[in-house]
PDB file of C-alpha atoms in Angstrom:
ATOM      1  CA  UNK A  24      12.397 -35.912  97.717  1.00  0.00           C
ATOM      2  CA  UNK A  25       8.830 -36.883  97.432  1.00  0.00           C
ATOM      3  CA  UNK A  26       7.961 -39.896  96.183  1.00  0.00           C
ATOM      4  CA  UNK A  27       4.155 -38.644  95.356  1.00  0.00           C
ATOM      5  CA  UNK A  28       6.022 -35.679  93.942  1.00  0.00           C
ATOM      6  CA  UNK A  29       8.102 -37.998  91.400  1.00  0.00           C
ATOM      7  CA  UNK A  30       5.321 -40.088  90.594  1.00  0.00           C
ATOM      8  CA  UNK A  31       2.958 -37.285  89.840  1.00  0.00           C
ATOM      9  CA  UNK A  32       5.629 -35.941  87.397  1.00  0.00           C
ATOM     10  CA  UNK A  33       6.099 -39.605  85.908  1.00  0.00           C
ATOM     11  CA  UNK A  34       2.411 -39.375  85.035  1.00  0.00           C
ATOM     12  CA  UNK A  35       2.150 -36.172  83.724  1.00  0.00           C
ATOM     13  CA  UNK A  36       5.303 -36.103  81.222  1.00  0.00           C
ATOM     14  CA  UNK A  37       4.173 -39.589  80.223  1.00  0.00           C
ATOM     15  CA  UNK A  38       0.686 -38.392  78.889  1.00  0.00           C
ATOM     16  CA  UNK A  39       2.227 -35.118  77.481  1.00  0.00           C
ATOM     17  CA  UNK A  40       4.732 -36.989  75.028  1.00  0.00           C
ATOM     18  CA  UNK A  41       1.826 -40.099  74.914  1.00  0.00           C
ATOM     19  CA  UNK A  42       3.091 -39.692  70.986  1.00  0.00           C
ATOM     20  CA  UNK A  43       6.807 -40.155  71.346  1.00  0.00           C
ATOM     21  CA  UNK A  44       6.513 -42.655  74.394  1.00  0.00           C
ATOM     22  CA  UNK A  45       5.065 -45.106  72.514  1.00  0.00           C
ATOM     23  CA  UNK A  46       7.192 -44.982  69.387  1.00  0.00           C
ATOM     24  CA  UNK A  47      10.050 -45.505  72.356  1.00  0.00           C
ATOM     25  CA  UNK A  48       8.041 -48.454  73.022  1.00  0.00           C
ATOM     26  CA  UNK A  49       8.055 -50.070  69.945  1.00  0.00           C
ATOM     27  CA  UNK A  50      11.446 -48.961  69.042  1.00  0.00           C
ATOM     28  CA  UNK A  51      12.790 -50.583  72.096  1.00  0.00           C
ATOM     29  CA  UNK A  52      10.642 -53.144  71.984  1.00  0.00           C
ATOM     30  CA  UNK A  53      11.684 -53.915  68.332  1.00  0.00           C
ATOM     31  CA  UNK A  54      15.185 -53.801  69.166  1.00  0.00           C
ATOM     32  CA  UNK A  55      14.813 -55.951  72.076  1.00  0.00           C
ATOM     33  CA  UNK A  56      12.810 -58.564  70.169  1.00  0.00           C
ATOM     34  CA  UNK A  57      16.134 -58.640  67.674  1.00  0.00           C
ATOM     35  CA  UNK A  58      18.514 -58.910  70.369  1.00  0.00           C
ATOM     36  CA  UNK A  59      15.991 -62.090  72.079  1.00  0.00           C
ATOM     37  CA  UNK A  60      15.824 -63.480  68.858  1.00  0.00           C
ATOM     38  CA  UNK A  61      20.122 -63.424  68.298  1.00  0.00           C
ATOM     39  CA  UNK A  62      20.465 -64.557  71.471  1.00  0.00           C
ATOM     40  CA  UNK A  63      17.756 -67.613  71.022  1.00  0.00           C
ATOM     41  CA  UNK A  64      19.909 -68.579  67.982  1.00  0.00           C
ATOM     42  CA  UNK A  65      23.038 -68.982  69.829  1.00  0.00           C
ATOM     43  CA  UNK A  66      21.662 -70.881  72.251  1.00  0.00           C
ATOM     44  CA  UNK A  67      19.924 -73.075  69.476  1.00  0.00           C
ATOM     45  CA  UNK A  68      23.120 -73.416  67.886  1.00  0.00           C
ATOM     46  CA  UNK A  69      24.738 -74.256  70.835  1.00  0.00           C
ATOM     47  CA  UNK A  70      22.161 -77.006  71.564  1.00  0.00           C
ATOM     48  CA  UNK A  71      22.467 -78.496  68.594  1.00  0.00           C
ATOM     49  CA  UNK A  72      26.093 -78.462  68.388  1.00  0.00           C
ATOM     50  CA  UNK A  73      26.187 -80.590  71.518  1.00  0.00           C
ATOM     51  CA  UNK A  74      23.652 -82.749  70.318  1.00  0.00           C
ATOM     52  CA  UNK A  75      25.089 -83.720  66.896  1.00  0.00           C
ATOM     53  CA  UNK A  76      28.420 -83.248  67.262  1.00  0.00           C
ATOM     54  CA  UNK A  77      27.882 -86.318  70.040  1.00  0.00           C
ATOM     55  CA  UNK A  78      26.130 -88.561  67.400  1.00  0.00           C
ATOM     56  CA  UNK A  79      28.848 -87.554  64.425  1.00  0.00           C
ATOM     57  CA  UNK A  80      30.319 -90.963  63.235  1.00  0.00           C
ATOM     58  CA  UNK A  81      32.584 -91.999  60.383  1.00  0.00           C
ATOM     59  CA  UNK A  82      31.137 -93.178  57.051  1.00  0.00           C
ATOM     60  CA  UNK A  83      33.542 -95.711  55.409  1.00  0.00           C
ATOM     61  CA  UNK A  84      31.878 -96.519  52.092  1.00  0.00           C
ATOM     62  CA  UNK A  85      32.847 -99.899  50.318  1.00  0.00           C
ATOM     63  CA  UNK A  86      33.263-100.564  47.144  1.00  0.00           C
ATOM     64  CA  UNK A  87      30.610-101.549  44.482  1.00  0.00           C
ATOM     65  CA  UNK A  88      29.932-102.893  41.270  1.00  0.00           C
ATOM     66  CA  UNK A  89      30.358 -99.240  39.562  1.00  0.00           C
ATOM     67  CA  UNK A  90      32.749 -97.679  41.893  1.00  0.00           C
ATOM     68  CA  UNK A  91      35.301 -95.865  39.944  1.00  0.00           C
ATOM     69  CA  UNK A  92      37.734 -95.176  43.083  1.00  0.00           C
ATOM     70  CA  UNK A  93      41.449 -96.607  42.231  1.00  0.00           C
ATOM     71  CA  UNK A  94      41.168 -98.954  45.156  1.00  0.00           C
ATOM     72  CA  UNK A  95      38.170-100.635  44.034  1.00  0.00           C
ATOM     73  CA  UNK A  96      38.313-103.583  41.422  1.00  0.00           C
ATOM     74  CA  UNK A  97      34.475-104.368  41.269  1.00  0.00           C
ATOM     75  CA  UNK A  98      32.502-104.997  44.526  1.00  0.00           C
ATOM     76  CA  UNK A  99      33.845-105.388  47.861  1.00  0.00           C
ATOM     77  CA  UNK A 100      35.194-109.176  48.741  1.00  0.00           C
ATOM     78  CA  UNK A 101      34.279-110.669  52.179  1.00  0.00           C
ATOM     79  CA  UNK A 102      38.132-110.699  52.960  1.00  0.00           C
ATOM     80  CA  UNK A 103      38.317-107.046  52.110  1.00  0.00           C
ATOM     81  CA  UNK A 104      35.240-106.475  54.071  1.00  0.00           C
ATOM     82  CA  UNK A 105      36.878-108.487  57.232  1.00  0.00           C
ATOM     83  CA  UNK A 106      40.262-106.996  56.470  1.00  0.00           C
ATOM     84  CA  UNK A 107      38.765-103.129  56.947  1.00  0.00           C
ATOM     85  CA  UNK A 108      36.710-103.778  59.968  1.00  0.00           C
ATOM     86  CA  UNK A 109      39.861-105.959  61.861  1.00  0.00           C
ATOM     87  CA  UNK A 110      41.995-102.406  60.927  1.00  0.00           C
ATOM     88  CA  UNK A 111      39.092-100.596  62.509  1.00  0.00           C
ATOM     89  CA  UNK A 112      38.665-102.086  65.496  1.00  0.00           C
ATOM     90  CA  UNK A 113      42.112-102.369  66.237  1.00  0.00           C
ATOM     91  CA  UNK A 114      42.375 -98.511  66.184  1.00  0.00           C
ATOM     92  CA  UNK A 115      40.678 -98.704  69.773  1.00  0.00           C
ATOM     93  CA  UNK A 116      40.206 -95.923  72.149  1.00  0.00           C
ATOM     94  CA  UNK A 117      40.058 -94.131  69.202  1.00  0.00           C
ATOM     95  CA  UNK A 118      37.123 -95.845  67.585  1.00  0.00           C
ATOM     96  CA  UNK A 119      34.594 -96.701  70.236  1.00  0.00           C
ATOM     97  CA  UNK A 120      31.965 -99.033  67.549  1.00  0.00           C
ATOM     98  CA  UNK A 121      31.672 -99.672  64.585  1.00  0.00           C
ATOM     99  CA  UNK A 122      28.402-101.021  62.847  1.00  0.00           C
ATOM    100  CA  UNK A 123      28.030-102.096  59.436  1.00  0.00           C
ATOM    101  CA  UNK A 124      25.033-101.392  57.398  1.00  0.00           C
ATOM    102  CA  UNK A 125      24.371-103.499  54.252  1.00  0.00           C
ATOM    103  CA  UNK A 126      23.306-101.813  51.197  1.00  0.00           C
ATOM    104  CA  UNK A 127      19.981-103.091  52.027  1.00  0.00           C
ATOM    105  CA  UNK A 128      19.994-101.497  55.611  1.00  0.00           C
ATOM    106  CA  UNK A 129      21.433 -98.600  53.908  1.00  0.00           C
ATOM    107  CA  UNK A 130      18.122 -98.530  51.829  1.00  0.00           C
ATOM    108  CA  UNK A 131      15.953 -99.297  54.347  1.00  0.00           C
ATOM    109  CA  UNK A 132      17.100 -96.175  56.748  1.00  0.00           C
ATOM    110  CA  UNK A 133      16.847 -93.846  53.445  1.00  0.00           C
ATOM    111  CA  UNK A 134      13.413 -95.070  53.429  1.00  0.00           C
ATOM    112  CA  UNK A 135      12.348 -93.849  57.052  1.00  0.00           C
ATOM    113  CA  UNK A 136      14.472 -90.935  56.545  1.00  0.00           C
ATOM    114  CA  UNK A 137      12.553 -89.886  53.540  1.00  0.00           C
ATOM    115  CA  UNK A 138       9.564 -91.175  54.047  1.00  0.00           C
ATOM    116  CA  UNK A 139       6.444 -89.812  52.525  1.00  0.00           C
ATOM    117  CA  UNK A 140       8.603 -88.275  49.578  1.00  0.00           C
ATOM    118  CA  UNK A 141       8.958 -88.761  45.956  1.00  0.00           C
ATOM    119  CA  UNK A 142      12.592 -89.151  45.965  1.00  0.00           C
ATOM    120  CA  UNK A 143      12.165 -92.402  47.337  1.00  0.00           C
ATOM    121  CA  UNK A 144      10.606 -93.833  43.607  1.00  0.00           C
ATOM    122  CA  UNK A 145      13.580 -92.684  41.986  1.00  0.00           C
ATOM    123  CA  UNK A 146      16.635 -94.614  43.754  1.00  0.00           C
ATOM    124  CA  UNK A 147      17.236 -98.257  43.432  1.00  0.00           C
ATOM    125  CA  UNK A 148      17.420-100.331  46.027  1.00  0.00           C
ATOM    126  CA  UNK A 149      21.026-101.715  45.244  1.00  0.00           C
ATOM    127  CA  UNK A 150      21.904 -98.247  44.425  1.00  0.00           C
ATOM    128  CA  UNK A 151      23.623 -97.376  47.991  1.00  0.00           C
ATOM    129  CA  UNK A 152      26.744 -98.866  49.041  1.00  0.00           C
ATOM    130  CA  UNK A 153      27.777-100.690  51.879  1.00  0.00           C
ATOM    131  CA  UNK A 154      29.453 -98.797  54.840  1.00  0.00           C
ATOM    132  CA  UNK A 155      31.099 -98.889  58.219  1.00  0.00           C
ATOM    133  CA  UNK A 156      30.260 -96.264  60.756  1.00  0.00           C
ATOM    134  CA  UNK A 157      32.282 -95.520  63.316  1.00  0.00           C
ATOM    135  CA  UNK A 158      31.522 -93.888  66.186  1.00  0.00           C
ATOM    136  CA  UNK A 159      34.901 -92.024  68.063  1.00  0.00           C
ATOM    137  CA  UNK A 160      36.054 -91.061  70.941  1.00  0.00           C
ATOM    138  CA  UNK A 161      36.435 -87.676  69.523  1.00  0.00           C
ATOM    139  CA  UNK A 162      35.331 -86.035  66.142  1.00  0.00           C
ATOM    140  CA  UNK A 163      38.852 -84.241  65.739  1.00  0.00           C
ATOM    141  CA  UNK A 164      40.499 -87.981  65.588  1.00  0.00           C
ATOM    142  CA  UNK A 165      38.972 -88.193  61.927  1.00  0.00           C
ATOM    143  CA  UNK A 166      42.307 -87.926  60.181  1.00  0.00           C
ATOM    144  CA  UNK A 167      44.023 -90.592  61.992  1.00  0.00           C
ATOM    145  CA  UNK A 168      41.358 -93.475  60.843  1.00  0.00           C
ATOM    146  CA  UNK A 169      40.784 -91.960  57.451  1.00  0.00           C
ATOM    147  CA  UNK A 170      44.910 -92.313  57.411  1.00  0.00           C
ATOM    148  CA  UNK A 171      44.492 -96.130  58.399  1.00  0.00           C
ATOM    149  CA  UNK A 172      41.295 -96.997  55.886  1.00  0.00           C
ATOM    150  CA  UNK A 173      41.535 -95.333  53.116  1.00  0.00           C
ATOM    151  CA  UNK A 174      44.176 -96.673  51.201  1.00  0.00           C
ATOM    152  CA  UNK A 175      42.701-100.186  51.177  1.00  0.00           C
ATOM    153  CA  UNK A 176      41.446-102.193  48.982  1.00  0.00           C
ATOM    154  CA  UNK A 177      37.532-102.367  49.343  1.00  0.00           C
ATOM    155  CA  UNK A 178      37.244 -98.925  50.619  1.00  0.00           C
ATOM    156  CA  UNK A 179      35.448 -96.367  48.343  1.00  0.00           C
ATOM    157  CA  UNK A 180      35.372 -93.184  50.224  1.00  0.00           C
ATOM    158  CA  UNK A 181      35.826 -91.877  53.667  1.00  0.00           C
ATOM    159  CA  UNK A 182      33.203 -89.297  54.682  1.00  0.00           C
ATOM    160  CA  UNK A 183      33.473 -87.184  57.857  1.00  0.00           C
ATOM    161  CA  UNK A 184      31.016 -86.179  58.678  1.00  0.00           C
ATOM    162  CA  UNK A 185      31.516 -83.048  61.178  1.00  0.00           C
ATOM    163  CA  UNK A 186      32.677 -81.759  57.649  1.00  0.00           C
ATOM    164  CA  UNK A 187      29.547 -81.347  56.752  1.00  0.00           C
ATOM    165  CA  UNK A 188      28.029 -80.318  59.873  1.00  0.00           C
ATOM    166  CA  UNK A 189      30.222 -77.216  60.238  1.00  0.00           C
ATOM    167  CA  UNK A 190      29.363 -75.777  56.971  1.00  0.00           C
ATOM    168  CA  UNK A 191      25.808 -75.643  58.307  1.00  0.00           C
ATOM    169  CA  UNK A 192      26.453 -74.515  61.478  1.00  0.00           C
ATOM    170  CA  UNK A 193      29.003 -71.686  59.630  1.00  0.00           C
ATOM    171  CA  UNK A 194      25.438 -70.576  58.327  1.00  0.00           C
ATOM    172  CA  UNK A 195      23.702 -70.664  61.207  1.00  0.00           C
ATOM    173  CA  UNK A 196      26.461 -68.682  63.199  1.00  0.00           C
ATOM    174  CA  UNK A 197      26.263 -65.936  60.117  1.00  0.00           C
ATOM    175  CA  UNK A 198      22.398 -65.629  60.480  1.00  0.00           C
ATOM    176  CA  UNK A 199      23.152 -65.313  64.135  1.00  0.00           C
ATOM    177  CA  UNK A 200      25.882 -62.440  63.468  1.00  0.00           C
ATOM    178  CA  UNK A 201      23.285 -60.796  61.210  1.00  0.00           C
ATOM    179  CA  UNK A 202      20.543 -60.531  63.908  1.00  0.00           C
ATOM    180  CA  UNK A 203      23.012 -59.085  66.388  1.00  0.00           C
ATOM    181  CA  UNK A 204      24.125 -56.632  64.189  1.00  0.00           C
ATOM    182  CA  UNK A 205      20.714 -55.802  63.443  1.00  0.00           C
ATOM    183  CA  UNK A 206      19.947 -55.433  66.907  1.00  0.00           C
ATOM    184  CA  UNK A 207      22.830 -53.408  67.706  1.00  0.00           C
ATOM    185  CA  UNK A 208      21.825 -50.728  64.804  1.00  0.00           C
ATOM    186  CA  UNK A 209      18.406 -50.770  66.394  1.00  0.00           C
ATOM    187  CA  UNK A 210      19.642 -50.539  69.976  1.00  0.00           C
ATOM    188  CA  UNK A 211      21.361 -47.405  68.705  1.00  0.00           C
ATOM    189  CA  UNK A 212      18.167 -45.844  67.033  1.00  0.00           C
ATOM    190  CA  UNK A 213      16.387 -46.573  70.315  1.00  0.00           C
ATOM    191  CA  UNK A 214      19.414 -44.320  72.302  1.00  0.00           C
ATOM    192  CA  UNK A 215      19.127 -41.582  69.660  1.00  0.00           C
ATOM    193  CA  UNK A 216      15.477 -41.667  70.153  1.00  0.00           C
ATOM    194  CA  UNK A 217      15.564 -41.716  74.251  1.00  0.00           C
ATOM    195  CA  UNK A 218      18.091 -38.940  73.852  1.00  0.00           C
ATOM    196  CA  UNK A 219      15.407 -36.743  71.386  1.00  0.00           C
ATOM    197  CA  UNK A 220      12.224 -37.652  73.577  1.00  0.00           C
ATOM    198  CA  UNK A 221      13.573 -36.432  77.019  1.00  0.00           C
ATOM    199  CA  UNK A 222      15.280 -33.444  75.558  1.00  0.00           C
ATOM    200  CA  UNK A 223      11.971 -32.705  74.168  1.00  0.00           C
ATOM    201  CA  UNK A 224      10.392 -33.402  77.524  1.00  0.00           C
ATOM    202  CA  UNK A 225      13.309 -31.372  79.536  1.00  0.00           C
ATOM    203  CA  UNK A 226      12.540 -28.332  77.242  1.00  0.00           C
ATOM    204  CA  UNK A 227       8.653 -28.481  77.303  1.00  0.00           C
ATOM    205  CA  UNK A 228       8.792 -28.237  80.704  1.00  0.00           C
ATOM    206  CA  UNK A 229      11.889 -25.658  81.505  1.00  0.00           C
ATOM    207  CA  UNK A 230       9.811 -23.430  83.528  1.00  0.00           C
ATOM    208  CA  UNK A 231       8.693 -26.123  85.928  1.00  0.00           C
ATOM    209  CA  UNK A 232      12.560 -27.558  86.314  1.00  0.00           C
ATOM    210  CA  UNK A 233      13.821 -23.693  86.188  1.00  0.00           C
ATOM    211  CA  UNK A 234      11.033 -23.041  88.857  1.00  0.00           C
ATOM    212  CA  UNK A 235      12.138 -25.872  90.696  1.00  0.00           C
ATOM    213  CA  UNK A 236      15.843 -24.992  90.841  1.00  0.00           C
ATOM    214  CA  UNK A 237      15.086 -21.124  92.278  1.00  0.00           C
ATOM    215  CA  UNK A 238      13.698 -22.695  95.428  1.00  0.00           C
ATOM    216  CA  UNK A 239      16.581 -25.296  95.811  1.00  0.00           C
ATOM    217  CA  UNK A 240      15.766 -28.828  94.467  1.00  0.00           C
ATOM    218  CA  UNK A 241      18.825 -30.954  93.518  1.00  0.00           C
ATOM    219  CA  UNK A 242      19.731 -32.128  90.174  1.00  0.00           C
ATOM    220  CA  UNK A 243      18.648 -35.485  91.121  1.00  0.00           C
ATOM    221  CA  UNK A 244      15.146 -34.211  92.389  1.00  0.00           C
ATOM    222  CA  UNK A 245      15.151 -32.839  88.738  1.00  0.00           C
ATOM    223  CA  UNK A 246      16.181 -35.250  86.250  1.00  0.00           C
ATOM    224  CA  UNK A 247      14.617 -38.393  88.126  1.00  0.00           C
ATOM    225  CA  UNK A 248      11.515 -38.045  86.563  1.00  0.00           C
ATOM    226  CA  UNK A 249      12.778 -37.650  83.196  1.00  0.00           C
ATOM    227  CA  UNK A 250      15.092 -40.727  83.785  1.00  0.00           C
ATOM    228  CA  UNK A 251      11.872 -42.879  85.262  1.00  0.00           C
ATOM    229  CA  UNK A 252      10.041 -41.860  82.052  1.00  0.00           C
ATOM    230  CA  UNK A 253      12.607 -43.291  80.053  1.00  0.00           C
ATOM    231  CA  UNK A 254      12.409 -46.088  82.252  1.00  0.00           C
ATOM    232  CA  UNK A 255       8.940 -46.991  81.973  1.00  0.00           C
ATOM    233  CA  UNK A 256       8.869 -46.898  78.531  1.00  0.00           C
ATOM    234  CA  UNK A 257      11.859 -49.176  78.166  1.00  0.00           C
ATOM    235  CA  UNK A 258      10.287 -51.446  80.533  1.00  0.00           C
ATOM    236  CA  UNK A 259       7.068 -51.598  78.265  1.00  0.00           C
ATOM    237  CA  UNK A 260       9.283 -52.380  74.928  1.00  0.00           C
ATOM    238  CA  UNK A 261      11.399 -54.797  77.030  1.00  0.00           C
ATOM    239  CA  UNK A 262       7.812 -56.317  78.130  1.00  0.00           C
ATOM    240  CA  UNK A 263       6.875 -56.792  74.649  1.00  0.00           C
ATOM    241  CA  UNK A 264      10.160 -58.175  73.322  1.00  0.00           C
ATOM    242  CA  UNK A 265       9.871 -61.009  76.425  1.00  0.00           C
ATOM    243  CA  UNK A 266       6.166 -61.493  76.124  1.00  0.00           C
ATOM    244  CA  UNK A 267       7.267 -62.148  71.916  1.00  0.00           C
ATOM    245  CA  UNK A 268      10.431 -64.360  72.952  1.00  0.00           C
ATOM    246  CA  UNK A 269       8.028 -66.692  74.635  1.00  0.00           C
ATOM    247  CA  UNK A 270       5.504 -66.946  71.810  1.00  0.00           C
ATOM    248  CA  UNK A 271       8.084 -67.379  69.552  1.00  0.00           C
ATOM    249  CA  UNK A 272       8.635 -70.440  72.003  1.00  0.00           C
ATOM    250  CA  UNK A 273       5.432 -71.426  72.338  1.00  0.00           C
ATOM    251  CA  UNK A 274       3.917 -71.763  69.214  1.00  0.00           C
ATOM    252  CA  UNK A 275       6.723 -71.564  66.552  1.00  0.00           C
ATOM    253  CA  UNK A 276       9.008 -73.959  68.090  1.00  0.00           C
ATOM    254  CA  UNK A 277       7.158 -76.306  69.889  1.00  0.00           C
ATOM    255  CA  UNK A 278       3.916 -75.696  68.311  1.00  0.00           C
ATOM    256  CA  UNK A 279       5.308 -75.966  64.126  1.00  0.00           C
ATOM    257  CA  UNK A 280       8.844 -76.944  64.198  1.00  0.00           C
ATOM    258  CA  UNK A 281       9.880 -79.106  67.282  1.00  0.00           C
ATOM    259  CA  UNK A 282       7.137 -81.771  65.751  1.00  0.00           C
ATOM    260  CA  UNK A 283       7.862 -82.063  62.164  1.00  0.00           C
ATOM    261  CA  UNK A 284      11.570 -81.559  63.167  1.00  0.00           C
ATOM    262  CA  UNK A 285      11.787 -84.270  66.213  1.00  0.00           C
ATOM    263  CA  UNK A 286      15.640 -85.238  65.360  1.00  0.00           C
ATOM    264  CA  UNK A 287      16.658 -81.846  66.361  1.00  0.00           C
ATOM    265  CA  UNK A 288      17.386 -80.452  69.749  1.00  0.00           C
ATOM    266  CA  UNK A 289      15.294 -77.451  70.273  1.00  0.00           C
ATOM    267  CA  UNK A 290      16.017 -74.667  72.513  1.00  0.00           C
ATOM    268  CA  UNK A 291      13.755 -75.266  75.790  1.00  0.00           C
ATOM    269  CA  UNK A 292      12.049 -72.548  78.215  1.00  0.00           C
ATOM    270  CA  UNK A 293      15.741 -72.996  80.546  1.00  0.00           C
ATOM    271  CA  UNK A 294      17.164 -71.199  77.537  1.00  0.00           C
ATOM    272  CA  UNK A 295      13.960 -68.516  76.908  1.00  0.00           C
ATOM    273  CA  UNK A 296      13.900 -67.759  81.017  1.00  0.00           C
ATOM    274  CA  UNK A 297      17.682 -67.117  80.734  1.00  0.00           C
ATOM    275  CA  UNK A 298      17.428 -64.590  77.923  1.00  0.00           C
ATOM    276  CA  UNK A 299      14.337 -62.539  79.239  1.00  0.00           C
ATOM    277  CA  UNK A 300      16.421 -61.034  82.229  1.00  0.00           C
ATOM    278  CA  UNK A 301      18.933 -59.755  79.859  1.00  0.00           C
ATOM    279  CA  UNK A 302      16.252 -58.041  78.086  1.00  0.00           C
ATOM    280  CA  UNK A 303      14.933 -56.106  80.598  1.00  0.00           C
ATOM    281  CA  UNK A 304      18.898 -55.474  81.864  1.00  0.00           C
ATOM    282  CA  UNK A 305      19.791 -54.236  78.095  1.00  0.00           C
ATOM    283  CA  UNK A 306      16.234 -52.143  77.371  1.00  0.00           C
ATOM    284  CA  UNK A 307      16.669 -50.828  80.979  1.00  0.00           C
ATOM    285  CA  UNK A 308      20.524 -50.004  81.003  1.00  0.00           C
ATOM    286  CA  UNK A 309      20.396 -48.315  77.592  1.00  0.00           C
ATOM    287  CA  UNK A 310      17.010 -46.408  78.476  1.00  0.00           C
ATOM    288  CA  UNK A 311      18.569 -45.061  81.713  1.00  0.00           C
ATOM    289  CA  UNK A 312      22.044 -44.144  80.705  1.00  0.00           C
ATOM    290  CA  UNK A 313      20.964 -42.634  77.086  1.00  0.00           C
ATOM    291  CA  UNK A 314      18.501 -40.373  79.143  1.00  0.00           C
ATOM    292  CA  UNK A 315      20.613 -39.428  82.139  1.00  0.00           C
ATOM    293  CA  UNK A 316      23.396 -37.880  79.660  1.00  0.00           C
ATOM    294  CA  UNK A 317      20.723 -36.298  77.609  1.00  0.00           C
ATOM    295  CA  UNK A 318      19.818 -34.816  80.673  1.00  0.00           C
ATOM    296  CA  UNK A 319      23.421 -32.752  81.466  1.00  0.00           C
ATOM    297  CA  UNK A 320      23.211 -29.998  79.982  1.00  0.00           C
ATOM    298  CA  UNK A 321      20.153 -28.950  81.526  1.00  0.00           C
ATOM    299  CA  UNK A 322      22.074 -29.277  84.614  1.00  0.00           C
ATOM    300  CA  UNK A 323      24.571 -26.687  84.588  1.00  0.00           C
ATOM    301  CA  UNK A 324      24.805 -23.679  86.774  1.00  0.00           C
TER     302      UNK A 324
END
């Protein structure tokens, strides 16, 4: 087997089918964006699972001078106050701190959380309670100091809140699904179209293979050109996909979002250099096989 041989044919079935090697290009390159951009989700998810669920405390709201809870007979007393943070901190390992924020504390973090907005003009400054948030050794042991708090007197609500966290995440994880599936659907469309494009190449050029086989070339000698074409073109989609995962990295994340969106832990380029390889493993893999079984039955006899 020749390699200038193999080459040659490389070249020439790539500039006969110029037409349907580059819609393999895109297609695979389309698909392979999809599958990037799934896997860039999990691993933002993933980040930002680790990140939060670290920070998730326990929001024990007191009582006020409106709260309509049964275990709240106006505002919150200093001896109901002491009595709820002695029952917290005697739940140790468990609970690791607890801080107290006063309602103004409580209005001055709103403030720096929303700052710049108009929602800030329309909430009073007595308007949010007084709280205790507790920080645990682990977010599952919820239950067991909601158990011990929330029956006293003083205590308005108790908020968990990985409660809230997982909804969000639940969202995130069915966007992720989506993409995937997405991809998948397009991953097949790119094998359908591999399998079309060499059996249109194999059959525009049967005299040359048929030619070929009367003077004894193996079936590898044969199909390995077909195969490489295949392979190129995946290469070139899987190119593109990588070349987009990293300017969807570059200037979408930490160009727009990582900056207005500082409190969040973005995906970095460990994450972006991890899922590249697989693209070129999944455009490559799927290229290759698709076109090598496209390829049997012009192999028989």
């Amino acid at each position: 087997m020749r390699a200038g041989f193999i080459s040659n044919e490389v070249k020439t079935g790539l500039r006969r089918n110029l037409t349907m090697t580059v819609a393999l290009v895109v297609s695979v390159a389309v698909s392979l964006t999809l599958l990037g951009t799934a896997l860039l989700m999990r691993a933002q998810v993933d980040r930002m699972k680790g990140y939060w669920y670290d920070k998730i405390e326990v929001s024990i709201f007191l009582c006020g001078n409106n709260s309509l809870a049964y275990t709240c007979t106006g505002a919150v007393t200093d001896a109901q106050r002491k009595a709820v943070k002695k029952k917290l901190t005697g739940l140790d390992p468990t609970v690791q701190d607890v801080f107290y924020e006063s309602t103004a504390d409580a209005y001055d973090r709103f403030k720096t959380q929303f700052k710049g907005s108009a929602i800030i003009s329309s909430i009073e400054p007595d308007a949010l309670p007084e709280s205790f948030r507790v920080k645990l050794d682990n977010p599952a042991n919820f239950d067991q100091v909601a158990e011990a708090v929330q029956s006293m007197q003083g205590v308005e609500s108790v908020q968990d809140q990985r409660k809230l966290l997982d909804r969000f995440f639940q969202i995130l994880t069915g966007l992720q699904s989506f993409a995937m599936a997405v991809a998948m659907a397009m991953l097949l469309v790119t094998i359908l179209l591999v399998v079309n494009t060499v059996r249109v190449a194999a059959f525009a050029r049967r005299r040359e293979t048929s030619i070929m086989r009367s003077v004894g070339a193996s079936n590898m000698t044969i199909r390995l050109p077909f195969i490489l074409e295949a392979g190129v073109a995946a290469a070139g989609g899987a190119a593109l996909a990588s070349t987009t995962m990293i300017l969807i990295k570059q200037f979408l994340i930490d160009g727009k979002l990582a900056p207005q969106w500082s409190v969040i832990a973005w995906v970095t380029w460990q994450d972006v250099l991890w899922i590249v390889p697989w693209i070129f493993i999944v455009g490559l893999s799927t290229a290759v096989g698709a076109a090598s079984v496209s390829l049997s039955r012009y192999l028989r006899g």
